[in-house]
mmCIF file of C-alpha atoms in Angstrom:
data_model
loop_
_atom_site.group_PDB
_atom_site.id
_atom_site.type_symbol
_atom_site.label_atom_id
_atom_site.label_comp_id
_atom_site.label_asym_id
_atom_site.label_seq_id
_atom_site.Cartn_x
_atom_site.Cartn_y
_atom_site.Cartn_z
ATOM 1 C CA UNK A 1 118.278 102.330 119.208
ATOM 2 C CA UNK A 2 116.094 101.818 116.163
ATOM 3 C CA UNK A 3 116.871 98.622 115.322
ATOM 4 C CA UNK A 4 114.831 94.913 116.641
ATOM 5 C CA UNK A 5 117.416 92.026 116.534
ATOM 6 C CA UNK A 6 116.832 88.538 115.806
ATOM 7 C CA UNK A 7 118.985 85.443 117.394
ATOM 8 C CA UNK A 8 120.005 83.106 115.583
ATOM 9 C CA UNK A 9 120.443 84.022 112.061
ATOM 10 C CA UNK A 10 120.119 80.275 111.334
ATOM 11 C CA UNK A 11 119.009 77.202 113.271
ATOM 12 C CA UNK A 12 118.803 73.874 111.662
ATOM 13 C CA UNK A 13 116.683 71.250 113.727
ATOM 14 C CA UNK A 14 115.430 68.018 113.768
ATOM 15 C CA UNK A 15 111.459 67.070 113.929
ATOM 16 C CA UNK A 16 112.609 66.043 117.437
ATOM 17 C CA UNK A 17 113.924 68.763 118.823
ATOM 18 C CA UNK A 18 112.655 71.604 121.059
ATOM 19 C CA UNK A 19 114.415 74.975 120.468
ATOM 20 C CA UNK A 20 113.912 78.759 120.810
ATOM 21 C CA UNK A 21 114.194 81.739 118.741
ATOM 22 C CA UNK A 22 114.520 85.293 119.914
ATOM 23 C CA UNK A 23 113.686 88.488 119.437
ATOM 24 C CA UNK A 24 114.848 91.954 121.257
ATOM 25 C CA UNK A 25 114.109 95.861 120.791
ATOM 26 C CA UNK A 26 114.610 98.553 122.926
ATOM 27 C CA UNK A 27 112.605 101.299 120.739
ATOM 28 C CA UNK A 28 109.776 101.156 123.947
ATOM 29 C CA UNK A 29 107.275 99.821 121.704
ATOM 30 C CA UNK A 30 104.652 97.621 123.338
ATOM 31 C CA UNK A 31 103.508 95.830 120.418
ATOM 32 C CA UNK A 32 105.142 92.788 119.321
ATOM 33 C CA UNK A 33 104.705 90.520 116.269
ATOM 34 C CA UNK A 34 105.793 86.966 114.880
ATOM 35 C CA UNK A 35 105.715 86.392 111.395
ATOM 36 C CA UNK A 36 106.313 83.194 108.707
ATOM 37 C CA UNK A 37 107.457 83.601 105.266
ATOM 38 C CA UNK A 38 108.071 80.690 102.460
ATOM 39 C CA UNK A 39 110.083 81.189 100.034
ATOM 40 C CA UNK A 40 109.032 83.582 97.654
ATOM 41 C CA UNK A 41 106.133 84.054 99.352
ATOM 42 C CA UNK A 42 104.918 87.199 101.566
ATOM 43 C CA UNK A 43 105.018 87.014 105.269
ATOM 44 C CA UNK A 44 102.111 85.883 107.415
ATOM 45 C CA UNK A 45 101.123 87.294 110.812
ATOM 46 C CA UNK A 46 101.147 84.059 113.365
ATOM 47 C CA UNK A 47 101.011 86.232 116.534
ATOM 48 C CA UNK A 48 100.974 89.548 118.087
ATOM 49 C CA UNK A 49 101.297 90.736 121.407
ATOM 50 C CA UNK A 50 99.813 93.947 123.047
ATOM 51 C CA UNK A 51 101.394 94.885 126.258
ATOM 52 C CA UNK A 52 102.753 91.763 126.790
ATOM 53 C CA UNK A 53 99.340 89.840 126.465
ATOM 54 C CA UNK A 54 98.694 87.671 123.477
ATOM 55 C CA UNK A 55 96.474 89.601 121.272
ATOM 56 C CA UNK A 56 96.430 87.927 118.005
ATOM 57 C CA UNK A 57 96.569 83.878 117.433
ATOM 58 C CA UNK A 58 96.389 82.938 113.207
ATOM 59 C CA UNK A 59 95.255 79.714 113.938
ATOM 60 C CA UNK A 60 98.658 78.955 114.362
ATOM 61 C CA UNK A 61 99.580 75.217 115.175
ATOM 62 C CA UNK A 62 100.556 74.388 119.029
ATOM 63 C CA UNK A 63 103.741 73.244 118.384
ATOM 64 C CA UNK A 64 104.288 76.770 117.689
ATOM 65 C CA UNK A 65 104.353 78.734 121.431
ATOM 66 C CA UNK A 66 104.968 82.581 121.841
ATOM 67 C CA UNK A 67 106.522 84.158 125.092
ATOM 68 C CA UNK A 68 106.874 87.870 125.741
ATOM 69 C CA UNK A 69 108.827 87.802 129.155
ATOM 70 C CA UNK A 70 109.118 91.367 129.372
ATOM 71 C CA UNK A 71 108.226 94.387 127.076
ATOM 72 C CA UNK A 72 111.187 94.150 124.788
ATOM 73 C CA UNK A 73 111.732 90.294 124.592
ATOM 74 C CA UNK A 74 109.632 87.954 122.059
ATOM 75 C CA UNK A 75 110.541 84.512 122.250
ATOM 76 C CA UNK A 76 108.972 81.570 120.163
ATOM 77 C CA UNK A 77 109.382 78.457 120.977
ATOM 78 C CA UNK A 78 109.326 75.058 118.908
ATOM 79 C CA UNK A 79 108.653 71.551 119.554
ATOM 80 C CA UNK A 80 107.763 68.739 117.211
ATOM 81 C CA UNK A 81 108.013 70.918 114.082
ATOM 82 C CA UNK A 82 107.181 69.237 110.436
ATOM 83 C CA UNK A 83 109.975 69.656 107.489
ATOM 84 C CA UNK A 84 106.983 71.901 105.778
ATOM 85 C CA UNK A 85 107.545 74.535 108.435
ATOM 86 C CA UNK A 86 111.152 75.657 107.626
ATOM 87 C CA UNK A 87 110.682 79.179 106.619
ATOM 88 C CA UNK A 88 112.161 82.655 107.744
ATOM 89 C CA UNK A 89 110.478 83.710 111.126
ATOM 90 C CA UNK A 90 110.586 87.698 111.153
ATOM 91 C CA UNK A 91 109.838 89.489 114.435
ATOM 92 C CA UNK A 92 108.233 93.080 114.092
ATOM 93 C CA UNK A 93 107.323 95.862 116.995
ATOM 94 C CA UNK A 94 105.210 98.842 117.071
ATOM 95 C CA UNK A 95 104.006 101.349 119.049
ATOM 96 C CA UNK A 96 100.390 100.479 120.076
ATOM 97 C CA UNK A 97 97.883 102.128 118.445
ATOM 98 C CA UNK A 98 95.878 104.107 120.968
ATOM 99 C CA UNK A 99 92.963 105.689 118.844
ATOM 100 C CA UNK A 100 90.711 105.202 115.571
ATOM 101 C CA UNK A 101 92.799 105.999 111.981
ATOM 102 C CA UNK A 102 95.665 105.605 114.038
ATOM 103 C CA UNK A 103 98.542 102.860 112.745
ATOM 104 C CA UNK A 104 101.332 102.590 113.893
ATOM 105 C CA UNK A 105 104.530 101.257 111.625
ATOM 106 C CA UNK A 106 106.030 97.973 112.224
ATOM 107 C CA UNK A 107 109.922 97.867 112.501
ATOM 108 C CA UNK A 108 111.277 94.394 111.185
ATOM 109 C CA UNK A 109 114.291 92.476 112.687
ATOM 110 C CA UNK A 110 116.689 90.472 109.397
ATOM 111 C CA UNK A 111 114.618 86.902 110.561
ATOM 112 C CA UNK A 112 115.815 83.624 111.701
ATOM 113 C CA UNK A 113 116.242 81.104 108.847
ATOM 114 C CA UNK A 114 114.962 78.332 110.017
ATOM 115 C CA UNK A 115 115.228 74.248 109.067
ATOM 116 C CA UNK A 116 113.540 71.166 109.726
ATOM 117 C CA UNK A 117 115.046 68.181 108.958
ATOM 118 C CA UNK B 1 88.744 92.896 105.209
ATOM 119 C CA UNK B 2 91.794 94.621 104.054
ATOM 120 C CA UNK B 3 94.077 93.032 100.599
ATOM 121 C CA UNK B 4 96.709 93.904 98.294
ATOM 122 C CA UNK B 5 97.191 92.935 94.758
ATOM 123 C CA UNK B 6 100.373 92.969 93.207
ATOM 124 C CA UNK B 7 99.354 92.316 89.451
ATOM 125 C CA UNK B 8 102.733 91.616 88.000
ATOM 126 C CA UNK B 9 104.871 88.091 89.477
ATOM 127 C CA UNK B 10 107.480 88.672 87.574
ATOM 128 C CA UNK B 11 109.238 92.142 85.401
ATOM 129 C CA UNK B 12 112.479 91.920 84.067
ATOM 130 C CA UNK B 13 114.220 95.440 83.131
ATOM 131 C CA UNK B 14 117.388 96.026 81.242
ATOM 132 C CA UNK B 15 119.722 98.228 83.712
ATOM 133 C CA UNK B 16 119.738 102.047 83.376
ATOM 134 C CA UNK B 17 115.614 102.085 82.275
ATOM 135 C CA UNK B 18 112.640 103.218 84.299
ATOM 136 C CA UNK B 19 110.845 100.739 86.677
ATOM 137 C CA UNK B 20 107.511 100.914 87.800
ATOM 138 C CA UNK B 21 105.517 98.251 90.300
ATOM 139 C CA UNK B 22 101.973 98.050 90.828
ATOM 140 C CA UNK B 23 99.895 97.739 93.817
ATOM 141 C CA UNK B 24 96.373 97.818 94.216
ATOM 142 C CA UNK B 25 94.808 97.667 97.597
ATOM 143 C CA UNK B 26 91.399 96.908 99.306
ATOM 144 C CA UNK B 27 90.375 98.992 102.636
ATOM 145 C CA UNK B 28 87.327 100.505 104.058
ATOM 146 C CA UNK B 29 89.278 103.040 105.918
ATOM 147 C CA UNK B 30 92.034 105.260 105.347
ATOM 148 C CA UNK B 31 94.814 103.419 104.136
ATOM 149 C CA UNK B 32 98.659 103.437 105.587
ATOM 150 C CA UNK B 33 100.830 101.641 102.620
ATOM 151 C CA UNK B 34 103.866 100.653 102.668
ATOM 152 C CA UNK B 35 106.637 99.266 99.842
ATOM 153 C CA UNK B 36 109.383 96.786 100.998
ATOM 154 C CA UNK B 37 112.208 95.295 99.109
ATOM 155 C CA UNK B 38 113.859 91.706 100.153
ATOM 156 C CA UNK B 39 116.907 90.759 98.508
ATOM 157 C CA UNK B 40 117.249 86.804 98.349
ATOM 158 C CA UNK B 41 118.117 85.553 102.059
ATOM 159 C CA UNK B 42 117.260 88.725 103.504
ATOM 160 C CA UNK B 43 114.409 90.592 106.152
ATOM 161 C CA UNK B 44 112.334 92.974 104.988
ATOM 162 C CA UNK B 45 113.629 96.823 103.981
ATOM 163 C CA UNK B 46 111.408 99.030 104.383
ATOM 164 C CA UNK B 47 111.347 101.505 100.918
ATOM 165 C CA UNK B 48 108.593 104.151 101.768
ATOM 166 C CA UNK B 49 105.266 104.410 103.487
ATOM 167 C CA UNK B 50 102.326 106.947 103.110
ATOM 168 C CA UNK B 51 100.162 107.950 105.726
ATOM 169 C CA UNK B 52 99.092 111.133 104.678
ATOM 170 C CA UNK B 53 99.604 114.434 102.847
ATOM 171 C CA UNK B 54 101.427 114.823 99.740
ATOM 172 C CA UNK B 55 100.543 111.326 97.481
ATOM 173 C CA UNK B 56 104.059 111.518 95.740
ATOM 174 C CA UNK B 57 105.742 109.967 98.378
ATOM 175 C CA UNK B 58 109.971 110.031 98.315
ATOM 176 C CA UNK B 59 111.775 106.730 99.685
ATOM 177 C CA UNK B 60 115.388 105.567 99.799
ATOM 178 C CA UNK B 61 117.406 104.178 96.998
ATOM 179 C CA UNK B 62 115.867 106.450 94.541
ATOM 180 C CA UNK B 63 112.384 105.280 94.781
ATOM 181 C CA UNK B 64 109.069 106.974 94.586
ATOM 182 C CA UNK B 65 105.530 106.299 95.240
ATOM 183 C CA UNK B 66 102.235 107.772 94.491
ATOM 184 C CA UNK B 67 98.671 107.450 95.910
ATOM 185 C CA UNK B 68 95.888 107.639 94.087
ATOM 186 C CA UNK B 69 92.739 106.909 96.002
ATOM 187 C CA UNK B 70 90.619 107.150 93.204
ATOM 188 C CA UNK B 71 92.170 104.098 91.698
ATOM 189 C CA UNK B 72 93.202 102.734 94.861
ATOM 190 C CA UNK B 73 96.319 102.258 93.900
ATOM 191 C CA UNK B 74 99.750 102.789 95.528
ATOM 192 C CA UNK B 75 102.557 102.755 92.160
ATOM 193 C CA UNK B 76 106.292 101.795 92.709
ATOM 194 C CA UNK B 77 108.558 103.816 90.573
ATOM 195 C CA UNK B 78 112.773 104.235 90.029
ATOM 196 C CA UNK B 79 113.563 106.379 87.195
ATOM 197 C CA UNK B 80 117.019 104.221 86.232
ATOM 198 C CA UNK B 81 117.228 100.881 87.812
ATOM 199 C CA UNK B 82 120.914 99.894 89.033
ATOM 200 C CA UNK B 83 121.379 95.826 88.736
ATOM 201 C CA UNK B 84 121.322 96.211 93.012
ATOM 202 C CA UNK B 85 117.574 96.926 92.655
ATOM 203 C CA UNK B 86 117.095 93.187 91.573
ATOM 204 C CA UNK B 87 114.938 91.561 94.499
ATOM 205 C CA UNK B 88 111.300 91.106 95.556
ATOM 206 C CA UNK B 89 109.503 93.826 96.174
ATOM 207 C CA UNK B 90 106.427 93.938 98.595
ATOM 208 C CA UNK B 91 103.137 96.159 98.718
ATOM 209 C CA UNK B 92 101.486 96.237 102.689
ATOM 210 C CA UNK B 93 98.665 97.677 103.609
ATOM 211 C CA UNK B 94 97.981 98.681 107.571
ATOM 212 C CA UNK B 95 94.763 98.107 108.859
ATOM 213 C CA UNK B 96 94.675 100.128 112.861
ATOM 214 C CA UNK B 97 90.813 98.658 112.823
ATOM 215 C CA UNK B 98 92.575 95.035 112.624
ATOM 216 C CA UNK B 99 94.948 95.255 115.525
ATOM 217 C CA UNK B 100 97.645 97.030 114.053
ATOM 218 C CA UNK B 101 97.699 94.438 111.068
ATOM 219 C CA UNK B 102 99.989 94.658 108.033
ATOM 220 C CA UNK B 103 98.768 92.664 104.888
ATOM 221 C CA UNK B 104 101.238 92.125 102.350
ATOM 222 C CA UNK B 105 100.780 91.849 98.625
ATOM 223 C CA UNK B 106 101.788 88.625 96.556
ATOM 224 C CA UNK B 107 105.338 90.216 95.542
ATOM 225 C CA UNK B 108 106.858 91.355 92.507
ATOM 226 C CA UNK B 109 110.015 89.992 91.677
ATOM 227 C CA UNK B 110 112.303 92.161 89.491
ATOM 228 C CA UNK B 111 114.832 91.102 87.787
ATOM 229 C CA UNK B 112 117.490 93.410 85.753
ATOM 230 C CA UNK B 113 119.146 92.417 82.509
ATOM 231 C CA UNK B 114 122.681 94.136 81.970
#
């Protein structure tokens, strides 16, 4: 199984609500990654996570919270969002890279489209 | 820290002619590069990475790549673009001494007259 799956495709929320999105791979990679992308903009790292331990924070905003239950699962979690943060949320994983000169490629889910109303 | 410059927003081509995207990238270390496309509403596909070896670097859909270190550069090319190929197209750079890190490049987006 190559592939890292993304639930849901969409989610439409209000600046109220709390919801979830969720990501899943089962390519034994240890390395997990969030991402945000405007429109027609590149993605931005928010968060990675190395063996299940936050790793990497972007100065992302605290109504933004990561979760990695287990070693395939990613969850992030959203509270209290602003209309400026609808986007499409991408979830990545990896292998972890173990030495120097030694990357290891990121495998993409399709995203969540997300919006804040 | 690493970048990626992706000179050209915008390149329109009339269907059936050559294509060619630039990238130019900024690393200390040996570079891993990667090309994506995203068609509008979709993730990221991933069109053809170099890590090492050979700099002419084959991908799917027809696409090619080369490496030139001297130039740091890291050149998108299709031969004959179909009018599928419209999208945005997205030069990454991976940085190992940055956590694993991927920085992406500003985009290209191509557009293909009939």
């Amino acid at each position: 199984d190559t592939e890292v799956t993304q639930t849901p495709k969409h989610l439409v929320m209000g600046m109220t609500n709390k919801k979830s999105l969720k990501c899943e791979q089962h390519m034994g990679h240890r390395a997990m990654y969030w991402y945000k992308q405007k429109a027609k903009k590149p993605p931005e790292l928010m968060f990675v996570y190395s063996y299940e331990k936050l790793s990497i924070n972007e100065s992302v905003p605290s109504r933004f919270s990561p979760e990695c239950p287990n070693s395939s699962l990613l969850n992030l979690h959203l509270h209290a969002l602003q209309p400026e943060d609808s986007a499409l949320y991408l979830c990545a994983s990896s292998q972890v890279s173990i030495g120097k000169s030694s990357y290891n490629e990121q495998f993409f889910g399709p995203g969540t489209r997300l919006t804040v109303l | 820290a690493q970048s990626v410059t992706q000179p050209d927003i915008h390149i329109t081509v009339s269907e059936g002619a050559s294509l060619e995207l630039r990238c130019n990238y900024s690393y200390g270390a040996t570079p891993y590069l990667f090309w994506y496309v995203q068609s509008p509403g979709q993730g990221l596909q991933l069109l053809l990475k170099y890590f090492s070896g050979d700099t002419l670097v084959q991908g799917i859909k027809g696409f090619e790549a080369e490496f030139k270190r001297s130039q740091s550069s890291f050149n998108l090319r299709k031969p004959s673009v179909h009018w599928s190929d419209a999208a945005e197209y997205f030069c990454a750079v991976g940085a190992w001494a940055a956590g694993n890190k991927l920085t992406f490049g500003g985009g290209t987006r191509v557009l293909v007259k009939p």
